[in-house]
Short mmCIF file of C-alpha atoms and ligand atoms in Angstrom, two decimals:
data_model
loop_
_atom_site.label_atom_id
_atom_site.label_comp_id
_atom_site.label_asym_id
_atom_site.label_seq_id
_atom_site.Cartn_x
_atom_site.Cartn_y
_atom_site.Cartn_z
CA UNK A 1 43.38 40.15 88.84
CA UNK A 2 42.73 42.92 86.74
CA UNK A 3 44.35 45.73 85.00
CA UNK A 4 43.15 48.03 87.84
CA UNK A 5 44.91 46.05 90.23
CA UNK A 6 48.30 47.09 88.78
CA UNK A 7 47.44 50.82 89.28
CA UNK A 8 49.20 52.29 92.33
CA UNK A 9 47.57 54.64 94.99
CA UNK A 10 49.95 57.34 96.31
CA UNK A 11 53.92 56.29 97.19
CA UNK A 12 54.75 56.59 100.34
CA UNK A 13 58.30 57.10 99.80
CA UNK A 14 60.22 60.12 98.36
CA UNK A 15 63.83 59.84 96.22
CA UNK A 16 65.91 61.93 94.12
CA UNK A 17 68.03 59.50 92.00
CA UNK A 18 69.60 56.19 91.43
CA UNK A 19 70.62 53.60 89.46
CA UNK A 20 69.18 50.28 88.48
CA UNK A 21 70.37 47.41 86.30
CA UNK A 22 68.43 43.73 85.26
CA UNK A 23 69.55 41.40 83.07
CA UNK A 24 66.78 39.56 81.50
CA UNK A 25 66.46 36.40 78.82
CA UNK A 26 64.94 35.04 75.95
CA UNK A 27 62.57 32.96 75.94
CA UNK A 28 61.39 29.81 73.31
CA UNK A 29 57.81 29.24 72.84
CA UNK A 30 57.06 25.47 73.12
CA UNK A 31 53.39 26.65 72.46
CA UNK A 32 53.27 29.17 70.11
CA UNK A 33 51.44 32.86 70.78
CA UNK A 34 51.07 34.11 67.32
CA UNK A 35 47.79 36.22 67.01
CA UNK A 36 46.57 39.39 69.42
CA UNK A 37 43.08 41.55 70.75
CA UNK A 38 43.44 45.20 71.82
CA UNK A 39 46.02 45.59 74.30
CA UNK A 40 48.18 42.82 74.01
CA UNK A 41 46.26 40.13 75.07
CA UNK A 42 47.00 37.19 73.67
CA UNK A 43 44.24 35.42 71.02
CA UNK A 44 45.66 32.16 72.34
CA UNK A 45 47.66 30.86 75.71
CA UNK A 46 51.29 30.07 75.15
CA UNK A 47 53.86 28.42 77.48
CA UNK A 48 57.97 28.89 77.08
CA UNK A 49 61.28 27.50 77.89
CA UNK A 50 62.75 30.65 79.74
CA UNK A 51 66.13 30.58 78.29
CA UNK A 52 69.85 32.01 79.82
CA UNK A 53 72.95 32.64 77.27
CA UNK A 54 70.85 35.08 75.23
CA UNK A 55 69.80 37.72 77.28
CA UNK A 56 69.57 42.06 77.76
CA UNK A 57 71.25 43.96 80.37
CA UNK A 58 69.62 47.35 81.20
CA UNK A 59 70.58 50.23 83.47
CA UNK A 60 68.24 52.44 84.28
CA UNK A 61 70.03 55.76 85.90
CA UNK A 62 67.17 58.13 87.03
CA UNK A 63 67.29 61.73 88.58
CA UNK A 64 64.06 63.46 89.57
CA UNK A 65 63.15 66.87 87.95
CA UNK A 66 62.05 70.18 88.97
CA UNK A 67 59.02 69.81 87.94
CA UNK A 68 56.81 67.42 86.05
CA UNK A 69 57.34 67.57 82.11
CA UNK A 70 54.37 67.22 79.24
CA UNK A 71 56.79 64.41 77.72
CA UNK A 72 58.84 61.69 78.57
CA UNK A 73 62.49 62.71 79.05
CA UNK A 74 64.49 59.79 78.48
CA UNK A 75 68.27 59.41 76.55
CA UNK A 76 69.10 55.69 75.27
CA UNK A 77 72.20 54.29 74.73
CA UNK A 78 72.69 50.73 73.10
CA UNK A 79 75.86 48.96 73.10
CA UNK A 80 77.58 51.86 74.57
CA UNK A 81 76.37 54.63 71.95
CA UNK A 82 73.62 57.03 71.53
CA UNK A 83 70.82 55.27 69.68
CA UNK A 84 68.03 57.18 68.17
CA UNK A 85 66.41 53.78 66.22
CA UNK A 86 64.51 52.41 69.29
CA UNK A 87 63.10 56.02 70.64
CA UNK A 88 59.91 55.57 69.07
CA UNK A 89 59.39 51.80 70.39
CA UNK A 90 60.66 53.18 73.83
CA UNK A 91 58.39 55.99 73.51
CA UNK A 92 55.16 54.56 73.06
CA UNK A 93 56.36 51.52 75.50
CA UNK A 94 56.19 54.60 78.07
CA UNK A 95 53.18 55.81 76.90
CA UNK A 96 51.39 52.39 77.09
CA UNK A 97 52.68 52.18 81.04
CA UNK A 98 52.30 55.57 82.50
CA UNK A 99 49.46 54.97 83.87
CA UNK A 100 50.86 51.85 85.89
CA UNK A 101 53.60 54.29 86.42
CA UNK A 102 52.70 57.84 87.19
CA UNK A 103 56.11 58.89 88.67
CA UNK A 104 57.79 58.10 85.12
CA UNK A 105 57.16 62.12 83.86
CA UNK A 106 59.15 63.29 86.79
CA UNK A 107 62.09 61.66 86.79
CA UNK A 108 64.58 62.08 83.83
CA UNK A 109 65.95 58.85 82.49
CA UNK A 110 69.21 57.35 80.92
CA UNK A 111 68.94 53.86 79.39
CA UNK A 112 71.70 52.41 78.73
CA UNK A 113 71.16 48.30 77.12
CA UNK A 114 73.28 45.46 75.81
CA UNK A 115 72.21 42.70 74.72
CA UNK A 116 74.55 39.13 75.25
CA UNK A 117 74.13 37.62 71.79
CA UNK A 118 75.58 39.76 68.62
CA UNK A 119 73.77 42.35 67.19
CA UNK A 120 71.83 41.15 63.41
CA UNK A 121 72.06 37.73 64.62
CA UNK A 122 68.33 37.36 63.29
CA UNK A 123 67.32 37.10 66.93
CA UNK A 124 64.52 38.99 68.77
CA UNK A 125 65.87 41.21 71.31
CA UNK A 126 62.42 42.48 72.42
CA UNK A 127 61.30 40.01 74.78
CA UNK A 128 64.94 40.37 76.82
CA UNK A 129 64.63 44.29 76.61
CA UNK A 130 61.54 44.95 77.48
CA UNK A 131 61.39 42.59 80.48
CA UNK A 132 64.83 44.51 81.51
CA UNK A 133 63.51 47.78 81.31
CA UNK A 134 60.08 46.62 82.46
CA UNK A 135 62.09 45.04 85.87
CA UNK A 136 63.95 48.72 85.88
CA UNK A 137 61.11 50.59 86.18
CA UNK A 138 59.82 48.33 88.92
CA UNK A 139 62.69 48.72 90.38
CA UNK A 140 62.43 52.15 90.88
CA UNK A 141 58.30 51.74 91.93
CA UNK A 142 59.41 49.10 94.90
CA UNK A 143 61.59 52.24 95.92
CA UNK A 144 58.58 54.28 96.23
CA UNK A 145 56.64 51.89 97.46
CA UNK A 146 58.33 50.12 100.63
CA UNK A 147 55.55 47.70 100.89
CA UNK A 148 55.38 46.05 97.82
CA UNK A 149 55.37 42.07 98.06
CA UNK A 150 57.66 40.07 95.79
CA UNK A 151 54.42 38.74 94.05
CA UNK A 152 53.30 41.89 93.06
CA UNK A 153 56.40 42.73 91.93
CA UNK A 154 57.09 39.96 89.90
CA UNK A 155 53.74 40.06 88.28
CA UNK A 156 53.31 43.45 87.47
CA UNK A 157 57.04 43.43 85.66
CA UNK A 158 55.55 40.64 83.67
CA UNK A 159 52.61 42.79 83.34
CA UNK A 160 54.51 45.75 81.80
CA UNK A 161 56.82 43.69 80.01
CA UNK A 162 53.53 42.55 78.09
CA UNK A 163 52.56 45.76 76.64
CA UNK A 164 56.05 46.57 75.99
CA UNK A 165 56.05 42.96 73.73
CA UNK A 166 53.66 40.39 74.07
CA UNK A 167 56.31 37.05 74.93
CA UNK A 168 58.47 39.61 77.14
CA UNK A 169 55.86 38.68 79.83
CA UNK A 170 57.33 35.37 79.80
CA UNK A 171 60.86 36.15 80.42
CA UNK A 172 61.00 37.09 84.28
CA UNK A 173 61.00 34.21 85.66
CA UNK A 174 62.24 30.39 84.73
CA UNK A 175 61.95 28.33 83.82
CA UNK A 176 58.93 27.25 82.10
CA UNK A 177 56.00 30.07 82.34
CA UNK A 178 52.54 30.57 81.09
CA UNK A 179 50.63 33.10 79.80
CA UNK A 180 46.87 33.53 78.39
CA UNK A 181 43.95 32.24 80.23
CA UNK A 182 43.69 28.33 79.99
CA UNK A 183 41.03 26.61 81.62
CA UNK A 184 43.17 23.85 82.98
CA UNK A 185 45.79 25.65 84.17
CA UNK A 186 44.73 27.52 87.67
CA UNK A 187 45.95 31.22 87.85
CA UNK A 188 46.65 31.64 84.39
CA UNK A 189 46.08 34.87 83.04
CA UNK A 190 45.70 37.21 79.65
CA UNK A 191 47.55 40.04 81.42
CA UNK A 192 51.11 38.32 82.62
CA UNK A 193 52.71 35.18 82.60
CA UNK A 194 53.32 32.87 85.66
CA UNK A 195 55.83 30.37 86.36
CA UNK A 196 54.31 27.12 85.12
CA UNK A 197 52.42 25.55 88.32
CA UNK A 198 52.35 21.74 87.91
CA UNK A 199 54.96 18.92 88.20
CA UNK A 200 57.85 19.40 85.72
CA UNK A 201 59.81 16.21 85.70
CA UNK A 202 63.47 16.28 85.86
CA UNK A 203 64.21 15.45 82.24
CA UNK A 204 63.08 19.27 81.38
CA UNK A 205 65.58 21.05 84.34
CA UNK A 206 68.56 20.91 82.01
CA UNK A 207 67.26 21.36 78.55
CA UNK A 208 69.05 22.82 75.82
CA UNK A 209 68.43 25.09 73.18
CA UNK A 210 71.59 25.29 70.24
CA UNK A 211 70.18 28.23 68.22
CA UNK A 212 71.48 28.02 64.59
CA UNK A 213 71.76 31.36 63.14
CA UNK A 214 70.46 30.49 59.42
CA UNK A 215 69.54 33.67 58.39
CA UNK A 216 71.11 36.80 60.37
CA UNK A 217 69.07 39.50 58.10
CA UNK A 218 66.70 41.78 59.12
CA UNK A 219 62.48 39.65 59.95
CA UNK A 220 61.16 39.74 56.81
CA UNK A 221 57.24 40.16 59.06
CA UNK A 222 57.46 42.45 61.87
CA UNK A 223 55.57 40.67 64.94
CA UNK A 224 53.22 43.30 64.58
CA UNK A 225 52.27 42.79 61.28
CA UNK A 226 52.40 39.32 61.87
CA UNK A 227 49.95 39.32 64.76
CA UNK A 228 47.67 41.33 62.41
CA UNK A 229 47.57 38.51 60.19
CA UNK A 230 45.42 36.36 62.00
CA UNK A 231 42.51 38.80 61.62
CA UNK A 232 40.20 37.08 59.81
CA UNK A 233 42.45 34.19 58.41
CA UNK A 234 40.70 31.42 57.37
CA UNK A 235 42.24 29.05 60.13
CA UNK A 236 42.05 31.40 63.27
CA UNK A 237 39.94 29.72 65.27
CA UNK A 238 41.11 26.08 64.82
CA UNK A 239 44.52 27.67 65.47
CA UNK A 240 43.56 29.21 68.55
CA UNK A 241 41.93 26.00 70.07
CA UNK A 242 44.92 23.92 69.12
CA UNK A 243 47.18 25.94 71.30
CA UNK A 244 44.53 25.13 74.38
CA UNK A 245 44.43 21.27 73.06
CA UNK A 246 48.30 21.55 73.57
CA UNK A 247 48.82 22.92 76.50
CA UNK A 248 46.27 20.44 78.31
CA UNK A 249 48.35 18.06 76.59
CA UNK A 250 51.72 18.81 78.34
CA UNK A 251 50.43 18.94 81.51
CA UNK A 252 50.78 15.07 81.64
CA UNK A 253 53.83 14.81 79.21
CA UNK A 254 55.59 17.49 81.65
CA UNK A 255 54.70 15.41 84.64
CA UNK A 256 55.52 12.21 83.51
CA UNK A 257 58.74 13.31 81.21
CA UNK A 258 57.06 11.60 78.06
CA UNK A 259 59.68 13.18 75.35
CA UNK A 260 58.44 11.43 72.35
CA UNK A 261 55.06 13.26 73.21
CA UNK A 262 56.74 16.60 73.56
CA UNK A 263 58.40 16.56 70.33
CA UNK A 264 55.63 16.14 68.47
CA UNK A 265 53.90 18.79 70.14
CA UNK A 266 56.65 21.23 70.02
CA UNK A 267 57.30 20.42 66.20
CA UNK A 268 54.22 20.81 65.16
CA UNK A 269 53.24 23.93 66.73
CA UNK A 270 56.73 25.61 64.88
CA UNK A 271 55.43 24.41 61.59
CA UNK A 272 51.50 25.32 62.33
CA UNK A 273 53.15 29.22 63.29
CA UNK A 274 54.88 28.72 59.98
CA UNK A 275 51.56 27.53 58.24
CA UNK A 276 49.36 30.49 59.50
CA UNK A 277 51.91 32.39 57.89
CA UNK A 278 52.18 30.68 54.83
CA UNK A 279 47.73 31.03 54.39
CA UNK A 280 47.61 34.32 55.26
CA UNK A 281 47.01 37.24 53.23
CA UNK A 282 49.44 38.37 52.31
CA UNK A 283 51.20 35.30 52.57
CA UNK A 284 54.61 34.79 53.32
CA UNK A 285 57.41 32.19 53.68
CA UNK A 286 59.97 32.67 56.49
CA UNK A 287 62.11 29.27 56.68
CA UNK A 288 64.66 28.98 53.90
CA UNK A 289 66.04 26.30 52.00
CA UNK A 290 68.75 25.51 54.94
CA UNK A 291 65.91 26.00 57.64
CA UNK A 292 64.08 22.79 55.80
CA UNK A 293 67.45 21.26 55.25
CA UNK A 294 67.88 21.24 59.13
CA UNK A 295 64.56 19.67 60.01
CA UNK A 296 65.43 17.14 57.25
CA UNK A 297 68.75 16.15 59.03
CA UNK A 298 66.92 16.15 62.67
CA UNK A 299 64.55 13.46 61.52
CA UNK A 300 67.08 11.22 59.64
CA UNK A 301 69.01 11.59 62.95
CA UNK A 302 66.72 11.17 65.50
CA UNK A 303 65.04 8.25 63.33
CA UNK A 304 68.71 6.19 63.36
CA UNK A 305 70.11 7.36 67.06
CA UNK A 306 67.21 6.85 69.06
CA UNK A 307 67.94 10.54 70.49
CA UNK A 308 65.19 13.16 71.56
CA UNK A 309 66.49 16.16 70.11
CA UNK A 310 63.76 18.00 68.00
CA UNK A 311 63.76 21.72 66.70
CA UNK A 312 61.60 24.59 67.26
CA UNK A 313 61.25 28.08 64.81
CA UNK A 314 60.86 31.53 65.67
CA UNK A 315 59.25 33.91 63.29
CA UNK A 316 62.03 33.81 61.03
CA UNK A 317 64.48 31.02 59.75
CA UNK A 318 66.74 30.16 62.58
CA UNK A 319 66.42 26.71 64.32
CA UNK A 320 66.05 26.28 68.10
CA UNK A 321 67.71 22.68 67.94
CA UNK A 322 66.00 21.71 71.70
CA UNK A 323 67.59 18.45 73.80
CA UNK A 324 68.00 16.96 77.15
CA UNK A 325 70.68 17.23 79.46
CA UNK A 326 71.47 13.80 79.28
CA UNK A 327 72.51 13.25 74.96
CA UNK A 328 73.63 16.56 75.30
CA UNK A 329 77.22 15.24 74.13
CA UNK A 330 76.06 13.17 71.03
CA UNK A 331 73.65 15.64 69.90
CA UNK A 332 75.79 18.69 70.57
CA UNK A 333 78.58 16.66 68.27
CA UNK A 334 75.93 16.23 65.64
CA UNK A 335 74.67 19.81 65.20
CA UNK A 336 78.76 20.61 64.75
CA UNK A 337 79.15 17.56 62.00
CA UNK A 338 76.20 17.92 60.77
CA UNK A 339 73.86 21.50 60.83
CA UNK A 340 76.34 24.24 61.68
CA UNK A 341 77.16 24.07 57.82
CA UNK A 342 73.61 25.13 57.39
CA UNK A 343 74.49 28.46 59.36
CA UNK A 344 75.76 31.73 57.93
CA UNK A 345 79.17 31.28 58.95
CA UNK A 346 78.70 28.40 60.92
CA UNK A 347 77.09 30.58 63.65
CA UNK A 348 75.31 29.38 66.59
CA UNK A 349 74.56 29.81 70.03
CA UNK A 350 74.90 27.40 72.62
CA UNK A 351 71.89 28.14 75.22
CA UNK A 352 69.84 26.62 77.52
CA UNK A 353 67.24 26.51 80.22
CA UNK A 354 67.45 29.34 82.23
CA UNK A 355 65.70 30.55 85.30
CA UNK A 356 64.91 33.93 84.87
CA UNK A 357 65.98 38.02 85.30
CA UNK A 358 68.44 38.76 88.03
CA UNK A 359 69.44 42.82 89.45
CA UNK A 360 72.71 43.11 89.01
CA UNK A 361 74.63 45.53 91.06
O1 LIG B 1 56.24 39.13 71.48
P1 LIG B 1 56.03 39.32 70.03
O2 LIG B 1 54.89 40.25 69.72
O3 LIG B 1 57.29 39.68 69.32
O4 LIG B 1 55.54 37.91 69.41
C1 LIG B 1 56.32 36.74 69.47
C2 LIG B 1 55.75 35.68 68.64
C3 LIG B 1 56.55 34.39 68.51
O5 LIG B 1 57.88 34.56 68.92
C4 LIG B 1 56.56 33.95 67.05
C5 LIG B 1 55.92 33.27 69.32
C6 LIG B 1 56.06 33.34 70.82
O6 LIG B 1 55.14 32.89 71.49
O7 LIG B 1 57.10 33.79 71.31
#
């Protein structure tokens, strides 16, 4: 597929207003993407747990206009209040689409998003909301277009999702999903994610994900800067092959359930996303003293209880504390005696595997 592909020809349907509403998750890279070309396509392939808890609801309310405008016309509303912060982000979002989209200039829009976690929690809200507003504005496309399949749908709201943030492509479906072109994986792509195609065993179904909310302050590196960082860094390229290595790699240890492979996968690519940020210039160090604290107590724990639980790090210093269904009790009852203490006022979010957005009525 190409980008052409996602271009419509003429609608065949005609309508005046409505009202749409998706509610869309995080996601948890297992393989990290961290490094971009021109238009969002990703410098390496990555693959993520889709998650559930943490997620965006959007409503889309949308009322044609008299006539085509030069500009978007849009109002936004987050958390129930007019909110004039993410205009420019929204702005250029539509900007980046409209030409996937070329009924967005005549119809004014009210967006109106939520998002399930609290607000500063040092989480990234972009991949939720702009996978919800990306499944909106399909929404309202598979109303003017009657014959839209459910594939194209799904793949073009990945699609947009993409250039709205790069890992919002990966949060449409569940529960594990690919994206970047990787040799061994058939149908992969550099333009949206799919739904991982090869045998998952059952030890993965129920995973969980106990976020620990370290540090609730405002990223320290944008994503955008961040991505920029890997221009020219010294360890690009090796970078960008390990990723491929890794995901050839858990294509077995996904098939056959091998969890003492998949933790050291998963660790290591946190601490390599962490190490390209460390050797970059400028450099810069996002875990803090309680994010190394936390891997410290993982190891000793794991090491003496014979337990798979293993951690995973965003951009930033909270811990994705990641374990099976199956020591979810003993774990769960560790993190509480033994990490939440680590957290800015103990917070943290229980969440797991999830299985991707759902339209809400
Ligand atoms: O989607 P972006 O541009 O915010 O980048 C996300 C990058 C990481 O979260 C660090 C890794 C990933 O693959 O999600």
């Amino acid at each position: 597929m190409t980008e052409k592909d996602f271009i419509p020809r003429t609608y065949d349907t005609f309508i005046e207003k409505g009202r749409v509403t998706y509610k869309s998750p995080s996601n948890i890279a297992l393989v990290k993407y961290w490094g971009k070309k021109e238009n969002q396509i990703p410098a390496n392939p990555s693959i993520s747990f889709t998650l559930d808890a943490c997620a965006t609801i959007t409503t889309v309310i949308f009322s044609k206009m008299e006539s085509e405008k030069d500009s978007f016309s849009f109002d936004l509303f987050f958390e129930g209040k007019p909110n004039e912060d993410f205009r420019p982000k929204i702005e250029t979002f539509l900007d980046r689409i409209e030409v996937y989209l070329p009924f967005l200039k005549s119809y004014h829009l009210t967006i109106e998003t939520s998002n399930s976690f609290p607000h500063s929690s040092g989480i990234a809200s972009s991949a939720s909301g702009m996978s919800a507003l990306a499944l909106c504005l399909m929404e309202m496309e598979r109303k003017l277009n009657g014959q839209m399949t459910q594939a194209h749908f799904i793949a073009k709201a990945s699609f947009l999702a993409r250039l709205g943030s790069g890992s919002a492509c990966r949060s449409i479906e569940g529960n594990l999903v690919q994206w970047g072109e990787h040799k061994g994986t058939q149908g992969s792509s550099d333009l949206f994610g799919i739904k991982y195609p090869y045998e998952v065993h059952p030890v993965f179904e129920k995973y969980h994900d106990t976020i620990l909310l370290v540090d609730k302050g405002q990223k320290q590196v944008s994503s955008t800067v961040g991505h920029k960082l890997m221009h020219g860094h010294p360890f690009a390229e090796n970078r960008f092959a390990q990723a491929h290595e890794n995901l050839s790699a858990l294509k077995g240890i996904f098939a056959k359930g091998d969890l003492d492979s998949f933790i050291k996968i998963v660790e290591s690519e946190a601490l390599t996303l962490h190490a390209m940020m460390m050797t970059s210039q400028p450099y810069f160090v996002l875990m803090k003293p309680n994010t190394l604290e936390i891997i410290q107590k993982i190891w000793t724990y794991r090491e003496k209880s014979g337990t798979h639980v293993c951690f995973t790090l965003d951009a930033g210093a909270n811990v994705h504390v990641l374990y099976p269904e199956k020591e979810k009790e003993e774990v769960y009852d560790f993190i509480q005696k033994e990490l939440v203490l680590y957290c800015e006022n103990q917070q943290h979010i229980c969440d797991r595997i999830g299985y991707g957005a759902k339209k809400l009525n």
